Coordinates of C-alpha atoms in Angstrom, one line a residue:
M286 CA -10.9 -18.5 -20.2
K287 CA -13.9 -16.6 -19.0
Y288 CA -14.5 -14.8 -15.7
D289 CA -17.0 -12.3 -14.3
V290 CA -14.1 -9.8 -13.8
V291 CA -10.5 -9.5 -14.9
V292 CA -8.3 -7.3 -12.7
M293 CA -5.1 -5.9 -14.3
G294 CA -2.6 -5.3 -11.5
G295 CA -1.9 -7.2 -8.3
G296 CA -1.0 -4.4 -5.9
L297 CA -3.0 -2.9 -3.1
A298 CA -5.8 -1.6 -5.3
G299 CA -6.0 -4.8 -7.4
L300 CA -6.1 -7.0 -4.3
L301 CA -8.7 -5.0 -2.4
C302 CA -10.9 -4.9 -5.5
G303 CA -10.5 -8.7 -6.0
I304 CA -11.2 -9.5 -2.4
R305 CA -14.4 -7.5 -2.5
L306 CA -15.5 -9.0 -5.8
T307 CA -14.9 -12.6 -4.6
Q308 CA -16.6 -11.9 -1.3
S309 CA -19.7 -11.2 -3.4
G310 CA -19.5 -14.5 -5.3
L311 CA -18.1 -13.2 -8.6
S312 CA -15.3 -15.1 -10.4
C313 CA -12.2 -13.0 -10.7
A314 CA -8.8 -13.4 -12.3
M315 CA -5.9 -11.1 -11.5
V316 CA -3.0 -10.6 -13.8
S317 CA 0.0 -9.5 -11.8
A318 CA 3.3 -8.6 -13.4
G319 CA 5.5 -9.1 -10.2
Q320 CA 6.6 -6.9 -7.4
N321 CA 4.4 -3.9 -6.6
A322 CA 4.7 -0.8 -4.5
L323 CA 3.6 -2.6 -1.3
H324 CA 7.0 -4.4 -1.3
F325 CA 8.6 -0.9 -0.9
S326 CA 6.1 0.5 1.6
S327 CA 6.3 1.0 5.3
G328 CA 3.2 -1.2 6.0
S329 CA 1.3 1.9 7.2
L330 CA -1.7 3.2 5.1
D331 CA -2.5 6.8 4.5
L332 CA -6.0 8.2 3.9
L333 CA -5.5 11.9 3.8
T334 CA -3.0 14.0 5.7
H335 CA -2.9 17.3 3.9
L336 CA -5.1 19.3 1.5
P337 CA -3.5 20.7 -1.7
D338 CA -3.0 24.1 0.0
G339 CA -1.0 22.4 2.8
Q340 CA -3.7 22.5 5.4
I341 CA -3.3 19.5 7.8
A342 CA -6.1 17.0 7.8
E343 CA -6.1 15.5 11.4
K344 CA -9.7 14.2 10.8
P345 CA -9.6 13.3 7.1
L346 CA -13.3 12.6 6.7
T347 CA -14.3 16.1 7.8
M348 CA -12.0 17.6 5.2
L349 CA -13.5 16.0 2.1
S350 CA -15.8 18.9 1.2
E351 CA -12.9 21.3 1.4
L352 CA -10.8 18.9 -0.6
K353 CA -13.4 18.9 -3.4
S354 CA -13.4 22.7 -3.6
Q355 CA -9.6 22.7 -3.9
A356 CA -9.3 19.6 -6.1
P357 CA -12.5 18.8 -7.9
F358 CA -10.9 16.0 -10.0
H359 CA -9.3 14.3 -7.0
P360 CA -10.6 10.6 -6.9
Y361 CA -12.3 11.3 -3.5
S362 CA -14.1 14.3 -5.0
L363 CA -15.3 12.2 -8.0
M364 CA -16.6 9.5 -5.7
G365 CA -18.3 11.9 -3.3
E366 CA -18.0 12.4 0.5
N367 CA -20.6 9.8 1.5
Q368 CA -19.0 7.1 -0.6
V369 CA -15.5 7.8 0.6
T370 CA -16.7 7.7 4.2
E371 CA -18.5 4.4 3.8
L372 CA -15.7 2.8 1.8
A373 CA -13.0 3.9 4.2
R374 CA -14.9 2.0 7.0
M375 CA -15.4 -1.0 4.7
A376 CA -11.7 -1.0 4.0
E377 CA -10.9 -1.2 7.7
S378 CA -13.4 -4.1 8.0
I379 CA -11.9 -6.1 5.1
L380 CA -8.4 -5.6 6.4
Q381 CA -9.5 -6.9 9.8
Q382 CA -11.1 -9.9 8.2
T383 CA -7.9 -10.9 6.5
G384 CA -6.2 -11.2 9.9
I385 CA -4.0 -8.1 9.5
R386 CA -3.5 -6.5 12.8
L387 CA -3.7 -2.7 12.3
K388 CA -4.4 0.2 14.6
G389 CA -6.0 3.5 13.7
S390 CA -9.3 4.8 12.5
C391 CA -10.5 6.9 9.5
E392 CA -12.1 9.2 12.0
E393 CA -8.8 10.6 13.1
N394 CA -5.2 10.2 12.0
H395 CA -2.3 9.3 14.3
Y396 CA 1.5 9.5 14.1
R397 CA 3.8 6.6 13.4
I398 CA 7.5 6.7 14.2
T399 CA 9.6 6.5 11.0
P400 CA 12.9 4.7 10.5
L401 CA 14.6 8.1 11.3
G402 CA 12.7 8.6 14.5
H403 CA 10.4 11.3 13.1
K404 CA 6.7 11.4 13.5
R405 CA 4.6 11.0 10.3
M406 CA 0.8 11.3 10.2
T407 CA -1.1 8.2 8.9
W408 CA -4.4 6.3 9.0
L409 CA -3.6 2.7 9.8
S410 CA -0.4 1.2 11.1
P411 CA 0.7 -2.4 11.9
E412 CA 0.2 -3.2 15.6
S413 CA 4.0 -3.8 15.9
V414 CA 4.9 -0.2 14.7
P415 CA 5.3 2.5 17.4
T416 CA 2.6 5.1 17.2
I417 CA 1.5 8.3 19.0
G418 CA -2.0 9.8 19.1
L419 CA -2.4 13.4 17.9
H420 CA -1.5 16.0 20.5
Q421 CA -0.2 13.2 22.8
K422 CA 3.1 12.0 24.1
M423 CA 4.6 8.6 23.8
D424 CA 3.5 6.4 26.7
V425 CA 7.0 5.1 27.4
S426 CA 9.9 7.2 28.7
K427 CA 12.9 4.9 28.3
I428 CA 13.5 3.3 24.9
A429 CA 16.4 1.1 23.8
V430 CA 16.9 1.4 20.0
V431 CA 18.7 -1.8 18.9
G432 CA 20.3 -2.2 15.5
I433 CA 22.0 -5.2 14.0
E434 CA 25.7 -5.1 13.6
G435 CA 26.5 -4.9 9.9
F436 CA 23.0 -4.1 8.8
L437 CA 23.3 -0.7 7.1
D438 CA 19.6 -0.2 6.3
F439 CA 18.8 0.9 9.9
Q440 CA 20.8 3.4 12.0
P441 CA 19.8 3.2 15.7
Q442 CA 21.8 6.4 16.7
M443 CA 19.7 8.5 14.3
V444 CA 16.5 7.2 15.8
A445 CA 17.7 7.6 19.4
D446 CA 18.8 11.2 18.7
E447 CA 15.4 12.2 17.3
L448 CA 13.6 10.6 20.2
Q449 CA 15.8 12.5 22.6
R450 CA 14.8 15.8 20.9
E451 CA 11.2 14.8 21.7
G452 CA 12.1 14.5 25.4
I453 CA 12.3 10.7 25.5
Q454 CA 15.2 8.9 27.1
A455 CA 16.6 6.8 24.3
S456 CA 19.8 4.9 23.9
A457 CA 21.3 3.3 20.8
H458 CA 22.8 -0.2 20.7
Y459 CA 24.1 -2.7 18.2
V460 CA 23.7 -6.4 18.7
H461 CA 26.1 -8.9 17.3
L462 CA 24.3 -12.0 16.2
P463 CA 26.8 -14.7 15.2
L464 CA 24.1 -16.6 13.4
L465 CA 24.1 -13.8 10.8
D466 CA 27.8 -14.0 10.1
R467 CA 27.2 -15.8 6.8
L468 CA 25.0 -13.0 5.5
R469 CA 27.4 -10.4 6.8
E470 CA 30.1 -11.6 4.4
N471 CA 28.0 -10.2 1.5
P472 CA 26.6 -6.7 2.1
S473 CA 24.2 -7.1 -0.9
E474 CA 22.6 -10.1 0.9
F475 CA 22.4 -8.4 4.3
R476 CA 18.8 -7.1 3.8
A477 CA 15.7 -7.2 6.0
I478 CA 14.1 -10.2 4.2
N479 CA 17.2 -12.3 4.3
V480 CA 17.8 -11.4 8.0
A481 CA 14.2 -12.4 8.8
R482 CA 14.6 -15.8 7.4
W483 CA 17.3 -16.5 10.0
L484 CA 15.7 -14.6 12.9
D485 CA 12.4 -16.4 12.3
R486 CA 13.8 -19.8 13.0
P487 CA 12.7 -21.2 16.4
E488 CA 16.1 -22.8 17.0
N489 CA 17.8 -19.3 16.9
M490 CA 15.6 -17.7 19.4
D491 CA 17.8 -18.5 22.5
Q492 CA 20.8 -16.8 20.8
I493 CA 18.8 -13.7 19.9
V494 CA 17.4 -13.3 23.4
G495 CA 20.8 -13.9 25.0
E496 CA 22.5 -11.2 22.9
I497 CA 19.8 -8.6 23.2
S498 CA 18.8 -8.9 26.8
P499 CA 22.0 -7.4 28.4
L500 CA 21.6 -4.3 26.2
I501 CA 18.0 -3.4 27.2
A502 CA 18.1 -4.0 31.0
D503 CA 17.1 -0.4 31.9
A504 CA 14.6 0.2 29.0
E505 CA 10.8 0.1 29.2
A506 CA 10.5 -0.6 25.5
V507 CA 12.7 -1.8 22.6
F508 CA 12.7 -0.4 19.0
M509 CA 14.2 -2.8 16.4
P510 CA 14.4 -2.8 12.6
A511 CA 11.6 -4.8 11.0
C512 CA 13.7 -7.9 10.3
I513 CA 11.7 -10.5 12.1
G514 CA 8.3 -12.0 11.4
L515 CA 8.3 -12.4 7.6
D516 CA 5.4 -14.8 7.3
S517 CA 3.6 -14.0 10.5
E518 CA 4.0 -11.9 13.7
Q519 CA 4.6 -15.0 15.8
P520 CA 8.4 -14.8 15.9
M521 CA 8.2 -11.1 16.9
L522 CA 5.6 -11.9 19.6
E523 CA 7.7 -14.7 20.9
L524 CA 10.8 -12.5 21.1
Q525 CA 8.8 -9.8 22.9
K526 CA 7.6 -12.4 25.4
R527 CA 11.1 -13.7 26.0
L528 CA 12.6 -10.2 26.4
G529 CA 9.9 -9.2 28.8
K530 CA 9.7 -5.7 27.2
Q531 CA 7.3 -4.1 24.8
L532 CA 8.9 -4.6 21.4
Y533 CA 8.2 -2.3 18.4
L534 CA 9.4 -2.7 14.8
L535 CA 10.5 0.2 12.5
P536 CA 10.3 -0.3 8.7
T537 CA 13.7 -0.5 6.9
L538 CA 14.8 0.5 3.4
P539 CA 13.1 -1.6 0.7
P540 CA 12.3 -4.4 0.3
S541 CA 10.2 -3.8 3.4
L542 CA 9.2 -6.8 5.5
L543 CA 6.0 -5.0 6.8
G544 CA 4.9 -4.1 3.3
I545 CA 5.6 -7.6 1.9
R546 CA 3.7 -9.3 4.8
L547 CA 0.7 -7.0 4.1
H548 CA 0.8 -8.0 0.5
E549 CA 1.0 -11.7 1.2
M550 CA -1.9 -11.7 3.7
L551 CA -4.1 -9.9 1.2
L552 CA -3.1 -12.3 -1.6
R553 CA -3.9 -15.3 0.6
Q554 CA -7.3 -13.9 1.4
F555 CA -8.0 -13.3 -2.3
R556 CA -7.0 -16.9 -3.1
R557 CA -9.0 -18.3 -0.1
Q558 CA -12.1 -16.7 -1.5
G559 CA -11.6 -18.4 -4.9
G560 CA -9.7 -15.7 -6.7
I561 CA -7.3 -16.7 -9.5
V562 CA -3.9 -15.1 -9.6
M563 CA -1.7 -15.1 -12.7
P564 CA 1.7 -14.1 -11.3
G565 CA 4.6 -13.0 -13.4
D566 CA 2.2 -12.2 -16.3
K567 CA 1.3 -9.0 -18.0
V568 CA -1.6 -7.8 -20.2
T569 CA -0.2 -7.2 -23.7
S570 CA -3.3 -6.2 -25.7
V571 CA -6.9 -5.3 -25.2
N572 CA -9.7 -6.2 -27.6
H573 CA -12.4 -3.6 -27.5
S574 CA -15.2 -2.3 -29.7
E575 CA -18.1 0.0 -29.5
G576 CA -17.1 1.3 -26.1
R577 CA -16.7 -2.0 -24.4
I578 CA -13.8 -4.4 -23.7
E579 CA -14.3 -8.0 -24.9
S580 CA -11.1 -9.6 -23.8
V581 CA -7.4 -9.2 -23.0
Q582 CA -4.4 -11.2 -24.0
T583 CA -1.4 -11.7 -21.8
R584 CA 2.3 -12.5 -22.3
N585 CA 2.1 -15.9 -20.7
H586 CA -1.1 -17.1 -22.3
G587 CA -0.3 -16.3 -25.9
D588 CA -3.3 -16.7 -28.2
I589 CA -5.6 -17.7 -25.3
S590 CA -7.7 -14.6 -24.4
L591 CA -9.1 -13.8 -21.0
K592 CA -12.7 -12.9 -21.4
A593 CA -14.9 -11.1 -18.9
K594 CA -18.0 -8.9 -18.5
H595 CA -16.0 -6.3 -16.5
F596 CA -12.4 -5.2 -16.3
V597 CA -10.5 -3.2 -13.7
L598 CA -7.3 -1.3 -14.6
A599 CA -5.1 -1.2 -11.5
T600 CA -1.6 -1.2 -13.1
G601 CA -0.1 1.5 -10.9
S602 CA 1.7 4.7 -11.9
F603 CA 5.2 5.3 -13.3
F604 CA 6.8 2.9 -10.8
N605 CA 4.9 -0.1 -12.2
N606 CA 4.7 1.1 -15.8
G607 CA 1.0 1.7 -15.5
L608 CA 2.0 5.1 -16.9
V609 CA 5.0 5.7 -19.2
A610 CA 6.9 9.0 -19.5
E611 CA 9.0 9.9 -22.5
F612 CA 10.9 13.2 -23.0
D613 CA 7.9 15.1 -24.3
R614 CA 4.8 13.0 -23.5
V615 CA 3.1 10.8 -20.9
Y616 CA 0.8 8.0 -21.9
E617 CA -1.1 5.0 -20.7
P618 CA 0.5 2.0 -22.5
L619 CA -2.3 -0.5 -22.8
M620 CA -5.0 1.5 -24.6
N621 CA -3.6 5.0 -24.8
L622 CA -6.5 6.1 -22.5
D623 CA -7.3 9.8 -21.9
L624 CA -5.2 11.3 -19.1
C625 CA -5.9 14.2 -16.8
E626 CA -4.6 17.6 -18.1
I627 CA -0.8 17.5 -18.5
S628 CA 1.1 20.8 -18.7
E629 CA 4.0 21.5 -21.0
R630 CA 7.2 19.6 -20.3
A631 CA 8.9 22.4 -18.4
K632 CA 6.2 22.4 -15.8
W633 CA 6.2 18.7 -15.0
T634 CA 8.4 19.2 -12.0
N635 CA 8.9 21.8 -9.3
Q636 CA 12.5 23.0 -8.6
E637 CA 11.7 22.8 -4.8
F638 CA 12.6 19.2 -4.1
F639 CA 10.1 18.7 -1.2
A640 CA 7.3 20.6 -2.9
S641 CA 4.4 18.9 -4.6
Q642 CA 5.6 17.7 -8.0
P643 CA 3.0 18.2 -10.8
Y644 CA 3.8 14.9 -12.5
M645 CA 2.6 13.0 -9.4
A646 CA -1.0 14.0 -10.3
F647 CA -0.7 12.6 -13.8
G648 CA -3.0 9.7 -14.5
V649 CA -6.0 8.2 -16.3
K650 CA -9.1 10.4 -16.7
T651 CA -12.4 8.9 -15.6
D652 CA -16.1 9.8 -15.3
E653 CA -17.8 10.0 -11.9
N654 CA -18.2 6.2 -11.9
L655 CA -14.4 5.8 -12.3
R656 CA -14.8 4.3 -15.8
A657 CA -11.8 5.0 -18.0
Q658 CA -12.2 7.4 -20.9
K659 CA -10.8 7.2 -24.4
A660 CA -11.3 10.0 -26.9
G661 CA -13.6 11.7 -24.5
K662 CA -16.0 8.7 -24.1
A663 CA -16.3 6.4 -21.2
I664 CA -15.5 2.7 -21.8
E665 CA -18.6 1.0 -20.3
N666 CA -17.0 -2.0 -18.6
L667 CA -13.5 -0.7 -17.7
Y668 CA -13.0 0.7 -14.2
V669 CA -9.9 2.4 -12.9
A670 CA -8.4 2.1 -9.4
G671 CA -5.3 3.0 -7.6
A672 CA -2.2 4.9 -8.5
V673 CA -2.9 4.9 -12.2
L674 CA -5.8 7.4 -11.5
G675 CA -5.0 11.1 -12.0
G676 CA -5.9 14.2 -10.1
F677 CA -4.0 13.6 -6.8
D678 CA -0.6 13.7 -5.3
P679 CA -0.1 10.6 -3.1
L680 CA 3.0 12.0 -1.3
T681 CA 2.3 15.6 -0.3
Q682 CA -1.5 14.9 0.3
G683 CA -0.8 11.7 2.1
C684 CA -3.5 9.7 0.4
G685 CA -1.8 7.1 -1.8
A686 CA -3.0 4.0 0.0
G687 CA -6.4 5.5 0.7
V688 CA -7.1 6.3 -2.9
S689 CA -5.9 2.8 -3.9
M690 CA -8.2 1.0 -1.4
I691 CA -11.3 3.3 -1.7
S692 CA -11.2 3.5 -5.5
A693 CA -10.8 -0.3 -5.6
L694 CA -13.8 -0.9 -3.4
F695 CA -15.8 1.8 -5.3
A696 CA -15.1 0.0 -8.6
A697 CA -15.9 -3.4 -7.1
N698 CA -19.2 -2.1 -5.8
E699 CA -20.1 -0.6 -9.2
I700 CA -19.5 -4.0 -10.8
I701 CA -21.4 -5.9 -8.1
N702 CA -24.4 -3.5 -8.5
E703 CA -24.3 -3.8 -12.3
V704 CA -24.2 -7.7 -12.1
S705 CA -27.1 -7.6 -9.6
K706 CA -29.1 -5.3 -11.8
N707 CA -28.6 -7.6 -14.9
K708 CA -29.6 -10.7 -12.9
A709 CA -32.8 -8.9 -11.7
M710 CA -33.6 -8.0 -15.3
Q711 CA -33.1 -11.6 -16.5
V712 CA -35.4 -12.9 -13.8
E713 CA -38.0 -10.3 -14.7
V714 CA -37.8 -11.3 -18.4
A715 CA -38.0 -15.0 -17.6
Q716 CA -41.2 -14.5 -15.5

């Protein structure tokens, strides 16, 4: 099987890269092993919230030059300030085209309300998530936080207590929904996704409204766990209409409905544009020679190789086995690619639990075009995107999703430009 591009990895980076490539008319196959980090995410997307020295980045694009001086091997620093700015705006546009309703701008971060009621800075958030502008107060004064009886992944009292500390009148409530009694018998099944499958059914809406309405009579807005609207926002919007109150959803413990819905909408867009997805598959070997990859083989295709002119490595970090850690070494398992400088074993972690952990910055080393390096030399047609990249800490710097999307679009553009250049040369030779 032959394609223009093979993308290894079906997470946020792989999907954004694939969408951009197929938008440009290139044939693209994506090898996806299974669940990815989006299934465990809040649904909000970070661009840059802090510099390595801890300085807050309220307007992330204005902090890129300072970031480069502090972290010259950060993916943003390698790509350059102009490219990051342009691609951040492109990412917003592509997400909008997929039909994902997000609020926020790369020009300035905002706060989202977390499942514990705290404020956390971010770039883009689902429309259904409660947010606050920087240096602003929430625009509602009376909030009813409604949990579901028996659902342990969301504690309304903790959220209400934190909101009260912010000077907001907040009350905590539990709603008993008899339609969930069957799930309630098995705590391991009482998770957000399973709950949503029941709450999303139109025939259950009357019962849901009837149980919740008496609890929220005095409230201006309602906060609930994100347990409704698995396939689309329509059930949530219908519930909001029937309640007659502004309804907001807070992400729950994984698996996260908001993260899963984001993944599914990106996946649908990729397929709509002609992308080929190979789910539940995994690249097992890479055939390369003279600084180029010729083909890859996968677990499900046996001896049938996937051939392409270009390849993208978007296999994720330790969570997705894009990187593997043993007691005394870290390595990239597919090709044993060069990694960013890794210190001695004793310095992989920081004893301060909430401090930046050195191992978070481990990843594949690339040149300025994000081409992977092996034995100090760049592989001409292998680009790297997402969490498998080295040189950044996605948690303490608040840039995980941003690095994934921007590096993915950067890699896609590099491939598109290379293909266009080759076509132009072929036309010139033919003439």
